[in-house]
Short mmCIF file of C-alpha atoms and ligand atoms in Angstrom, two decimals:
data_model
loop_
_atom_site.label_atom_id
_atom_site.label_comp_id
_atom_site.label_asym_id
_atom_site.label_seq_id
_atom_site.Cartn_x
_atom_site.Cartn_y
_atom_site.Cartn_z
CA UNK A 1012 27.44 93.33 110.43
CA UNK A 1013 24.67 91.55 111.24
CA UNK A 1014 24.09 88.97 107.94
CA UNK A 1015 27.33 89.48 106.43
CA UNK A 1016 27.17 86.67 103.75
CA UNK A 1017 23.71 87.69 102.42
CA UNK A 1018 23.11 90.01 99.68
CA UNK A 1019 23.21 93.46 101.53
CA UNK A 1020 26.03 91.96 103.56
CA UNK A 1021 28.40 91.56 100.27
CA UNK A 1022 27.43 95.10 99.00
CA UNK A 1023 28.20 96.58 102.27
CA UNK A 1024 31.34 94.91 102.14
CA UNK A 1025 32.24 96.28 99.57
CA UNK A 1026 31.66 99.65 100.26
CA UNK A 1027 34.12 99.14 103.58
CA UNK A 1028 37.04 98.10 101.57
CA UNK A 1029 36.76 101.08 99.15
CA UNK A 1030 37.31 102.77 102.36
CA UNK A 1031 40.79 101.52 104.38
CA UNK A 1032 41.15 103.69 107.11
CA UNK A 1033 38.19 104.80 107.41
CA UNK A 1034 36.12 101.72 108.86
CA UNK A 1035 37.12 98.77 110.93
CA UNK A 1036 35.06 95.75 110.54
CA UNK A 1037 33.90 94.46 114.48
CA UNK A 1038 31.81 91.36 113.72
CA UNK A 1039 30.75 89.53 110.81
CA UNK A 1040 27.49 87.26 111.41
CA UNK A 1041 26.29 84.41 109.12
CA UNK A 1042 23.40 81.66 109.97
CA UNK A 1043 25.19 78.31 109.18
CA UNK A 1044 27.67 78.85 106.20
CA UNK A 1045 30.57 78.61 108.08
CA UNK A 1046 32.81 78.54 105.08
CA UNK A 1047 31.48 81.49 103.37
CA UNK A 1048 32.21 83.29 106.80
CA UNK A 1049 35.38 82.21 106.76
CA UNK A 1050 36.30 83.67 103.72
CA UNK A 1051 34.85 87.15 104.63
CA UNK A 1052 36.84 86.92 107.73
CA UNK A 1053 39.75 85.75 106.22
CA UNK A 1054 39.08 88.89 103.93
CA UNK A 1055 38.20 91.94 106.51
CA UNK A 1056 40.05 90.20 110.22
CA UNK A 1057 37.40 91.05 112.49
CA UNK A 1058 37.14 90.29 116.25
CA UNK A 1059 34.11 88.25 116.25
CA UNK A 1060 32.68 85.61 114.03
CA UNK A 1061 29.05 84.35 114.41
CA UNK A 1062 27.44 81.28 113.41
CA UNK A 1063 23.85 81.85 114.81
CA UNK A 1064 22.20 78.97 113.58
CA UNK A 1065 24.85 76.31 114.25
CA UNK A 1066 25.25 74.70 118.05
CA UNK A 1067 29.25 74.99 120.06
CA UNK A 1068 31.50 73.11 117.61
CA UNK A 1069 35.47 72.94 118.54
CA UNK A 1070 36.11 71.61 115.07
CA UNK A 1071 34.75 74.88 113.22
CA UNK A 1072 36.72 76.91 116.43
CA UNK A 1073 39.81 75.29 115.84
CA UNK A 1074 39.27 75.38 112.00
CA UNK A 1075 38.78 79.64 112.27
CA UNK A 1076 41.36 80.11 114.59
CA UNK A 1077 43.96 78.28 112.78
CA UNK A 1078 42.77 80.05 109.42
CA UNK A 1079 44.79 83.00 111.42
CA UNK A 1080 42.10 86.08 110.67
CA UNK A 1081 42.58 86.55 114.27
CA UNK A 1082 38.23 86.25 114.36
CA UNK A 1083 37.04 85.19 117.51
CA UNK A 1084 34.13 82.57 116.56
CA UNK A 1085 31.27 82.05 118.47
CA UNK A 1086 27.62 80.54 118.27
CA UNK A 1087 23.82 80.52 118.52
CA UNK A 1088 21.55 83.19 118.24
CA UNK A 1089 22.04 85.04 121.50
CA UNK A 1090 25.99 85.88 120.34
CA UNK A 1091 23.83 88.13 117.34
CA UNK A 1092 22.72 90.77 120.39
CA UNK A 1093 26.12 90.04 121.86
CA UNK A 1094 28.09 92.10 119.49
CA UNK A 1095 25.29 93.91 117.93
CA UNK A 1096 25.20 95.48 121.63
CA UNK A 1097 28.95 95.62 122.30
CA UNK A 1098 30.14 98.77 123.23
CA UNK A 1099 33.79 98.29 121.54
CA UNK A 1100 31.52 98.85 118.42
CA UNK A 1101 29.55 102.36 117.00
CA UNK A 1102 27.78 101.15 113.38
CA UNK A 1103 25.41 98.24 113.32
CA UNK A 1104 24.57 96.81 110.07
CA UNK A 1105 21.15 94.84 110.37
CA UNK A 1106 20.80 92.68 107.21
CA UNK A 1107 19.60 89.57 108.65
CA UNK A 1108 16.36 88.45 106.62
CA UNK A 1109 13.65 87.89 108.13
CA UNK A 1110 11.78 87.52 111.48
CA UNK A 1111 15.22 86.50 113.18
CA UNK A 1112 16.98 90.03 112.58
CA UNK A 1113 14.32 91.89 115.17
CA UNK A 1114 16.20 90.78 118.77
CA UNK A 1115 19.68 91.30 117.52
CA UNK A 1116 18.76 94.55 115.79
CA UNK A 1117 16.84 96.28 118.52
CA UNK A 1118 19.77 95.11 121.28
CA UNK A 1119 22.08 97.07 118.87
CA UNK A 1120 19.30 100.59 119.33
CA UNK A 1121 19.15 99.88 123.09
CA UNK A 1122 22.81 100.07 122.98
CA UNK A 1123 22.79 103.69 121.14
CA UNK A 1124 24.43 102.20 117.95
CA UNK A 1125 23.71 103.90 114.75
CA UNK A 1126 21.80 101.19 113.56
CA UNK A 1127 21.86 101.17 109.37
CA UNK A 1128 18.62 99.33 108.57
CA UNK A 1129 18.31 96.61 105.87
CA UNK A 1130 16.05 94.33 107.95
CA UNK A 1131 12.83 95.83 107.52
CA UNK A 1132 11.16 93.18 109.17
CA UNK A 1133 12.07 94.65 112.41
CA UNK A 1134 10.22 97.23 111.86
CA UNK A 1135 7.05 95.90 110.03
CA UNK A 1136 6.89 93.46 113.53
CA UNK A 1137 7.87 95.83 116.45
CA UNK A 1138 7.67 99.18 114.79
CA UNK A 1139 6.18 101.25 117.73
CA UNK A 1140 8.26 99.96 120.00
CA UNK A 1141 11.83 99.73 118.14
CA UNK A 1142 11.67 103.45 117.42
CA UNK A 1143 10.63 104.13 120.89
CA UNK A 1144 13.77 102.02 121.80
CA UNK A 1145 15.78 104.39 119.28
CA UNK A 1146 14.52 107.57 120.62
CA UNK A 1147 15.05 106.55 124.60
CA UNK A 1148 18.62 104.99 124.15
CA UNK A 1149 19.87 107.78 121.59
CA UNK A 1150 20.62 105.57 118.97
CA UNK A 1151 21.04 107.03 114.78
CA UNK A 1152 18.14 105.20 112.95
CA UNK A 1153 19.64 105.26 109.00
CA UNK A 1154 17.55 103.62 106.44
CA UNK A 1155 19.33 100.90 104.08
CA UNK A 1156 15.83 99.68 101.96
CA UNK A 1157 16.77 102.09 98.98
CA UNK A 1158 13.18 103.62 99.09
CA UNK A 1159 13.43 104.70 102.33
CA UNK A 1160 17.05 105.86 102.27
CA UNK A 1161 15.25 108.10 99.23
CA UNK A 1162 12.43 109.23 101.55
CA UNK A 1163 15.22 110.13 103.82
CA UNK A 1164 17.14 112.08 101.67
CA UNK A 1165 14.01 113.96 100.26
CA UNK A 1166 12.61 114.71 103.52
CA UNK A 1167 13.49 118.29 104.68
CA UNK A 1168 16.38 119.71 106.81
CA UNK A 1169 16.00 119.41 110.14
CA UNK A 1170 13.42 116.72 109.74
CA UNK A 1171 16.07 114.53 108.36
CA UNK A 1172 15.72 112.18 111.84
CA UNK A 1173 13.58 109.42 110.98
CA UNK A 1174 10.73 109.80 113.24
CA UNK A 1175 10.56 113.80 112.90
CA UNK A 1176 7.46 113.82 109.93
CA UNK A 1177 7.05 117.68 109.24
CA UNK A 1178 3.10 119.02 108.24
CA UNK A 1179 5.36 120.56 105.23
CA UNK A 1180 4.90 116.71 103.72
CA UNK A 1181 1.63 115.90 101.81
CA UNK A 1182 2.62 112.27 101.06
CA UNK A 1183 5.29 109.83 100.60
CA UNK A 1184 5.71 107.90 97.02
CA UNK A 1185 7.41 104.87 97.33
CA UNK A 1186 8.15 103.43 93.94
CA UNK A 1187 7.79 99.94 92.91
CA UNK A 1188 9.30 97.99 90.03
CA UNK A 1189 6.56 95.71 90.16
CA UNK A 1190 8.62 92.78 89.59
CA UNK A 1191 9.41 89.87 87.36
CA UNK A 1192 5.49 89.87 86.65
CA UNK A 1193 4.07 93.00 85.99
CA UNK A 1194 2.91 93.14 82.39
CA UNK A 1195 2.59 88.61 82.56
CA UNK A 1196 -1.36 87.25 81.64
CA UNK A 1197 -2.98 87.33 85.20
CA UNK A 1198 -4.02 83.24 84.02
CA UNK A 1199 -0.41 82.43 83.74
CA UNK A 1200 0.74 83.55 87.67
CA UNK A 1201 -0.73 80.67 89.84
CA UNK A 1202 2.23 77.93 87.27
CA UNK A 1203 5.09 80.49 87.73
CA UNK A 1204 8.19 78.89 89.09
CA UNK A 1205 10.42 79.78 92.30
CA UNK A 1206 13.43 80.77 89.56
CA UNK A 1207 11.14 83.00 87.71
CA UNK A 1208 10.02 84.36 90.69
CA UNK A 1209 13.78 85.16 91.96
CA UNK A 1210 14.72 86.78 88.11
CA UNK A 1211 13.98 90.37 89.19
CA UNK A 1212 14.51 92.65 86.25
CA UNK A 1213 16.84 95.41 88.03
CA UNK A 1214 17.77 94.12 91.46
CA UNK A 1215 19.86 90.86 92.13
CA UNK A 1216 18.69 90.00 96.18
CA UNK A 1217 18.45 87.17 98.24
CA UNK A 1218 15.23 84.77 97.48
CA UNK A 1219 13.16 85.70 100.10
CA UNK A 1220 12.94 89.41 99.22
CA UNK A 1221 12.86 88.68 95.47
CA UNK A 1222 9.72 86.56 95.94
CA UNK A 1223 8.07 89.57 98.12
CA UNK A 1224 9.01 91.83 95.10
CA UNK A 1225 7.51 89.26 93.14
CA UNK A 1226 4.20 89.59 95.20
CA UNK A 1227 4.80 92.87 95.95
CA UNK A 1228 4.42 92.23 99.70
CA UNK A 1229 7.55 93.60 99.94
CA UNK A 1230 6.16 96.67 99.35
CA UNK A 1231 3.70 95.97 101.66
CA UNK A 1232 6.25 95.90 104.26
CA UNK A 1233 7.69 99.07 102.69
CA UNK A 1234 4.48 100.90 103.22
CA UNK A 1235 4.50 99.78 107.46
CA UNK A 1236 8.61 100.16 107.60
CA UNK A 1237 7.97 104.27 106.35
CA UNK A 1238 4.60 104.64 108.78
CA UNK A 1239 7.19 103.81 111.84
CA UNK A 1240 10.32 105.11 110.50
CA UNK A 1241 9.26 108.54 109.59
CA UNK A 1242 6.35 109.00 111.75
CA UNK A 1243 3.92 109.22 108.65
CA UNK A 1244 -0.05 107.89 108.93
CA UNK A 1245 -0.74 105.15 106.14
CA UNK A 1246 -2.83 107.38 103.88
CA UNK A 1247 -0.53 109.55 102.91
CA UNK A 1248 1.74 106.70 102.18
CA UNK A 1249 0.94 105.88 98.42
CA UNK A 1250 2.75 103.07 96.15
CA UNK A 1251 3.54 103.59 92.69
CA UNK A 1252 4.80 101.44 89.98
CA UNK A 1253 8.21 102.64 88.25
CA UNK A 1254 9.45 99.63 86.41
CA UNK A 1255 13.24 101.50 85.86
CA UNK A 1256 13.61 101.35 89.61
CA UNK A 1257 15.69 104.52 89.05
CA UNK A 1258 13.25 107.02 90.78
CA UNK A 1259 13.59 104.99 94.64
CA UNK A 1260 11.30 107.10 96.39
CA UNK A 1261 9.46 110.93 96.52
CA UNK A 1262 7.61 113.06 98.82
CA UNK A 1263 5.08 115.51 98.11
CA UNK A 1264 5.01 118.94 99.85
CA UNK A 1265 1.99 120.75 100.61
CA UNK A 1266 3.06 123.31 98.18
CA UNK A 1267 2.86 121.08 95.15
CA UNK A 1268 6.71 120.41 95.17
CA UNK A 1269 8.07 116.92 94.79
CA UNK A 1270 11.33 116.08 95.57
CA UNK A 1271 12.85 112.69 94.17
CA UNK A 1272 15.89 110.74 94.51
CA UNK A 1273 17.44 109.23 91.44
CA UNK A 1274 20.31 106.29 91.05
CA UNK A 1275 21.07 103.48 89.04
CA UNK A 1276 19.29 100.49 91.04
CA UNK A 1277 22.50 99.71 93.03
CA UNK A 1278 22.54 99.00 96.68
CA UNK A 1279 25.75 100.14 97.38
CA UNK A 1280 24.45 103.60 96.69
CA UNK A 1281 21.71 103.91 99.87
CA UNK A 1282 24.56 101.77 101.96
CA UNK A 1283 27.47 104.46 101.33
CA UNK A 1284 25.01 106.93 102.10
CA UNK A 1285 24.40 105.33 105.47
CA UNK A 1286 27.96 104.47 106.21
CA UNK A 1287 28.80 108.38 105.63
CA UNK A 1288 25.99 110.13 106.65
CA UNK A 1289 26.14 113.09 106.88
CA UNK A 1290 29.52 113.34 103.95
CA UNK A 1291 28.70 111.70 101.05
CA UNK A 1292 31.63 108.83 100.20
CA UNK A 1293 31.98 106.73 96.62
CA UNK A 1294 30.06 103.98 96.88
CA UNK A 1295 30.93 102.04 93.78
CA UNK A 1296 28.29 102.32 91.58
CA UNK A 1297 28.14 103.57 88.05
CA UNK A 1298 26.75 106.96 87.11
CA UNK A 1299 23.46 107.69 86.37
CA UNK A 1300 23.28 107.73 82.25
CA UNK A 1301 19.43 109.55 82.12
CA UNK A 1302 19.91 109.91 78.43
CA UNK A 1303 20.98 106.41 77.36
CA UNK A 1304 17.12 105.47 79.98
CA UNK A 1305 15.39 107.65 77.60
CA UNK A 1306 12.27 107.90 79.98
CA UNK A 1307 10.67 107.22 82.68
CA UNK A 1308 7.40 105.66 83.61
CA UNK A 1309 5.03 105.62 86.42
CA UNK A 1310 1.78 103.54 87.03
CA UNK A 1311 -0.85 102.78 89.40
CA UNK A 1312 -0.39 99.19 90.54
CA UNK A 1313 -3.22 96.83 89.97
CA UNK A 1314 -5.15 95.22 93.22
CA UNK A 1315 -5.83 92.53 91.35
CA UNK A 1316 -2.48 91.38 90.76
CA UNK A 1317 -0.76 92.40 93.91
CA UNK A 1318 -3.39 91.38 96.70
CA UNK A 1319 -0.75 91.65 98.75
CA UNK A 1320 0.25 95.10 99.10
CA UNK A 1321 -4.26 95.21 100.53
CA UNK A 1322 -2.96 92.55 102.96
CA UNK A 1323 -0.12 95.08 104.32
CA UNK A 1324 -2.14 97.72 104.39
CA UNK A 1325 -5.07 95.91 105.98
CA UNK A 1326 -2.64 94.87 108.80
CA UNK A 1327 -1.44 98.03 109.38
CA UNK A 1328 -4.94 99.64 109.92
CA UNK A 1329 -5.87 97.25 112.14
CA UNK A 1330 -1.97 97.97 113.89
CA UNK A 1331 -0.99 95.73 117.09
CA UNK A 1332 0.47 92.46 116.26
CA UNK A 1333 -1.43 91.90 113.10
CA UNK A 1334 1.69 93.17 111.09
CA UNK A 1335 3.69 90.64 112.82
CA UNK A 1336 1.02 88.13 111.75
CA UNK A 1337 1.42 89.04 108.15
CA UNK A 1338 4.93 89.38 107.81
CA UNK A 1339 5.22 85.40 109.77
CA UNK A 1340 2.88 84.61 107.69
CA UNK A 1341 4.59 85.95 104.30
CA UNK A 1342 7.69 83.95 105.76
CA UNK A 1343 6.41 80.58 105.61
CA UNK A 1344 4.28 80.96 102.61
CA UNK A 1345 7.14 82.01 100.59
CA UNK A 1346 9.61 79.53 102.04
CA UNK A 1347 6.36 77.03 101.45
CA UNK A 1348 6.57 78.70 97.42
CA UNK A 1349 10.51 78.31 96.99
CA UNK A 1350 10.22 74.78 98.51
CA UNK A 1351 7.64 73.80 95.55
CA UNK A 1352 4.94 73.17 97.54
CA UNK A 1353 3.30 76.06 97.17
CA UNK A 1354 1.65 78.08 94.17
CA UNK A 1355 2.57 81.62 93.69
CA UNK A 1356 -0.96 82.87 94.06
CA UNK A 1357 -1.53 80.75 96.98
CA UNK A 1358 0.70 82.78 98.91
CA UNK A 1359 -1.58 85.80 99.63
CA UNK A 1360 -4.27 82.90 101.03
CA UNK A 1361 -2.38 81.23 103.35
CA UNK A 1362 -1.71 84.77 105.00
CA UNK A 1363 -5.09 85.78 104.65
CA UNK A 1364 -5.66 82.27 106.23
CA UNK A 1365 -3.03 83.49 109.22
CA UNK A 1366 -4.66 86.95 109.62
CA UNK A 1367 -8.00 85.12 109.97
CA UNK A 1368 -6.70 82.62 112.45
CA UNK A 1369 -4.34 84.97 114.75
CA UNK A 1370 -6.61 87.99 115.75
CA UNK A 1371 -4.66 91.27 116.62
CA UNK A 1372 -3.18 92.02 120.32
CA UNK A 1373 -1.52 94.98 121.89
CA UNK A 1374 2.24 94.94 120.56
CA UNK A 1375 3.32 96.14 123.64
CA UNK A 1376 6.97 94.85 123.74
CA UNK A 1377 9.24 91.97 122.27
CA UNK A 1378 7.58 88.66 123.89
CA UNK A 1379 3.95 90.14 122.57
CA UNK A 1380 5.31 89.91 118.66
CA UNK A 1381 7.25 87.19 119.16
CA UNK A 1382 3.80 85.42 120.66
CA UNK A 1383 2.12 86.82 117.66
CA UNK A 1384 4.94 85.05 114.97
CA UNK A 1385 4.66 82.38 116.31
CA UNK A 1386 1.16 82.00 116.25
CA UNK A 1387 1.04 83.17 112.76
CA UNK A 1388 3.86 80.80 111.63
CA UNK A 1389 1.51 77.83 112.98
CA UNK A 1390 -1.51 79.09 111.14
CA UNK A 1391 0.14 79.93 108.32
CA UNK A 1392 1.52 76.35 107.99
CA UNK A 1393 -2.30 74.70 108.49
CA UNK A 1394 -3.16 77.22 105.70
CA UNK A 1395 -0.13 75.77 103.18
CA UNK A 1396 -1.27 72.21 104.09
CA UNK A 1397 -4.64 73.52 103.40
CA UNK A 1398 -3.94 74.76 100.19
CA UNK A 1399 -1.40 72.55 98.77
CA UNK A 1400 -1.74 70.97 95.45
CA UNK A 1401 -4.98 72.48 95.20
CA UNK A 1402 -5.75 73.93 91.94
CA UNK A 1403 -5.70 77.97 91.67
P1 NAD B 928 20.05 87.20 102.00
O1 NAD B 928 19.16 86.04 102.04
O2 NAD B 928 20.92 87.41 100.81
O3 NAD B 928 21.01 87.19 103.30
C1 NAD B 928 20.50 87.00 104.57
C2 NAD B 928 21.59 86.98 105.64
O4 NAD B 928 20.95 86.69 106.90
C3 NAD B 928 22.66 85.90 105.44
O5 NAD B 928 23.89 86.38 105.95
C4 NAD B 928 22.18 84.74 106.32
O6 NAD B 928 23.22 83.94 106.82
C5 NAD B 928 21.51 85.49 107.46
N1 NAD B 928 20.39 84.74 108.05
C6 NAD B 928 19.41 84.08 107.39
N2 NAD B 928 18.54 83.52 108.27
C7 NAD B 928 18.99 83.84 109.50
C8 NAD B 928 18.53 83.54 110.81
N3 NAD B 928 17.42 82.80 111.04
N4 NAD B 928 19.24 84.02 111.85
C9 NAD B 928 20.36 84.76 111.66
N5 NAD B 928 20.84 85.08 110.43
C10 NAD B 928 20.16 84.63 109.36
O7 NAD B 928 19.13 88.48 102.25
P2 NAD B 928 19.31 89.97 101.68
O8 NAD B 928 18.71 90.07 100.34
O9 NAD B 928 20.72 90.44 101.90
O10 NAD B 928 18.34 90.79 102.65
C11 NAD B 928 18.67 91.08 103.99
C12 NAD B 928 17.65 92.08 104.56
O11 NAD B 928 17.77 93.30 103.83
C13 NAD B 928 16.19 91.63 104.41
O12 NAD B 928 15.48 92.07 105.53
C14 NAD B 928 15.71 92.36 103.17
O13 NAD B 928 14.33 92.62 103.19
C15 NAD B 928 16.51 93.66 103.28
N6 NAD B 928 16.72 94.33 101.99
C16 NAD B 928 17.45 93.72 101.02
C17 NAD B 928 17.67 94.34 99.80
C18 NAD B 928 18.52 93.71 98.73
O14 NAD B 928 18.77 94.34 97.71
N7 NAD B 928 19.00 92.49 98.87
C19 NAD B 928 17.11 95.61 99.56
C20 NAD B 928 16.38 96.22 100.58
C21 NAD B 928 16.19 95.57 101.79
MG1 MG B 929 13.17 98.32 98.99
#
């Protein structure tokens, strides 16, 4: 489990211990919070314990191995490919945020893993070549992003392979909450505030992702995770704003049927359906109540106060690295926002600013994007500098 003490790592978690018997926890990663690791090993015993973001350190060694959860701890970012790749394992959990979560993840498909996919990142950067990675090595590709886990339940049998789009589909719906700030005065968004940014009315999630739900670039990167993941081109991709977040997703068959999957915004529900797949096992959450809802709406989402979900489309029309441009970009602008140096509607400029700055290359394999993010994460931070304190 790559990730284990983030947001999707708790829910998935907890998912595995409604299960004894039935799955054996290998590895639990974290970045640097060695004690909240600790806990979860103390918790679950697995073999390995990473700490990717911390250097060798015999104290913290000493300090897990005396705790007596029998974890084996190790360090630095090359351990995350280590035991994503190891073949004492079958199920790799990617739900590392971010840019960082694409090595790791695709070492765990070149291994053959059924890789359950959180970190849509990976896919937004390296999306032709991580499912060409999938399809070579014979890895199980199962989306965890709760829109796509709906596209994949939706989709029809025998196309249910991520990858296998069938002419039967007209288009994909992925629905949108539109976030803390749908229905707020478009004069009040450039003074919102990091907190009110991370209050997202249905989901609880880590900041980074609440901020792109925020901006809705997260749905940006929703839009290029389905193109790669089910094989579909971006026209036929359409966004739609469902501020219940109980519809997650729908597609659209050419004979006018659409088929939609329904749950009470809980993550645990697309993770047990991963973790099963194909039975269906309790995940957890609480039924779906449709009469206490009432109803259900749907919208069109407004350009002008999402510019950018344009951005993410824009990238993924022009294809190559420019996707990894945008999503480095998105990184350090929002990282730049949640620091407080950065206004919320300055975000979408600095990665216009990176877009500008980094022109597209051939994505051809892993040191290509990685090129490109870097690149983009310089730009991007002359574009913050650029635009900070600067009235909206
Ligand atoms: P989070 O911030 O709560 O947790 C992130 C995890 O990644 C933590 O375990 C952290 O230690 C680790 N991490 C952070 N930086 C790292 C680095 N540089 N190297 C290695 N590990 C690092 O994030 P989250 O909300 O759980 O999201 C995880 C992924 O799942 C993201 O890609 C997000 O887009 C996706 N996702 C999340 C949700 C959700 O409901 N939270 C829904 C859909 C998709
Ligand atoms: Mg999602």
């Amino acid at each position: 489990m790559l990730g284990a003490t983030g947001s999707i790592g708790a829910s998935t978690l907890d998912v595995v211990a409604r299960h004894p018997g039935r799955f054996q926890v290998f590895a639990l990663t974290a970045h640097r919070s060695a004690d909240a690791l600790l806990g979860l090993c103390l918790r679950h015993a697995p073999r390995f314990a990473v700490l990717s973001g911390l250097p060798e350190d015999a104290a913290l060694r000493r300090r897990f191995a005396e705790a007596g959860c029998g974890s084996e701890l190790l360090f630095g970012a090359q351990a995350l490919a280590q035991v994503a790749a190891d073949s004492a394992c079958d199920v790799l959990m990617a739900a590392i945020v971010g840019a960082a979560g694409l090595a790791p993840t695709l070492a765990g498909a070149r291994a053959g893993k059924r890789v359950l996919l959180a970190n849509k990142e990976a896919l937004v950067m390296a999306g032709p070549f991580f499912m060409r990675a999938v399809r070579e090595c014979g890895a199980t590709l199962l989306p965890i992003d709760s829109e796509h886990n709906a596209v994949f339940q939706c989709l029809p049998q025998g196309a249910r392979h991520p990858g296998g789009a069938s002419p039967a589909v007209r288009r994909v719906l992925l629905t949108a909450s539109g976030g803390p700030f749908r229905s707020v005065p478009l004069e009040r968004l450039p003074g919102v505030t990091p907190d009110e940014a991370c209050a997202h009315p249905n989901w609880v999630m880590g900041r980074k992702i609440s901020v792109d739900s925020a901006t809705m670039m997260n749905k940006g990167l929703e839009v290029i995770e389905a193109r790669w993941l089910f094989d579909i081109a971006p026209e036929r991709i359409e966004v739609l704003i469902h501020p219940q977040s109980i519809v997650h997703s729908l597609v659209e068959y050419v004979d006018g049927s659409v088929i939609a999957q329904l749950s009470n915004p809980d993550m645990r529900v697309p993770i047990a359906h991963a973790l099963g797949f194909p039975e269906r096992i309790e995940s957890g959450a609480s039924p779906l109540d449709l009469p206490a809802i009432g109803a259900l709406s749907f919208a069109r989402p407004e350009p002008a106060r999402f510019p950018c979900l344009e951005l993410a489309y824009a990238a993924l029309r022009e294809g190559g690295t420019a996707p990894a441009t945008l999503n480095a970009a998105n990184e350090v602008a929002v990282a730049a926002f949640l620091e407080g140096k950065l206004r919320f509607t300055a975000i979408p400029q600095a990665i216009e600013h990176a877009l500008r700055a980094v022109p597209a290359a051939p994505a051809g394999d892993l040191d290509a994007v990685l090129d490109a993010d870097r690149r983009a994460r310089r730009a991007a931070g002359e574009g913050v500098a650029a635009l900070m304190g600067r009235a909206a």
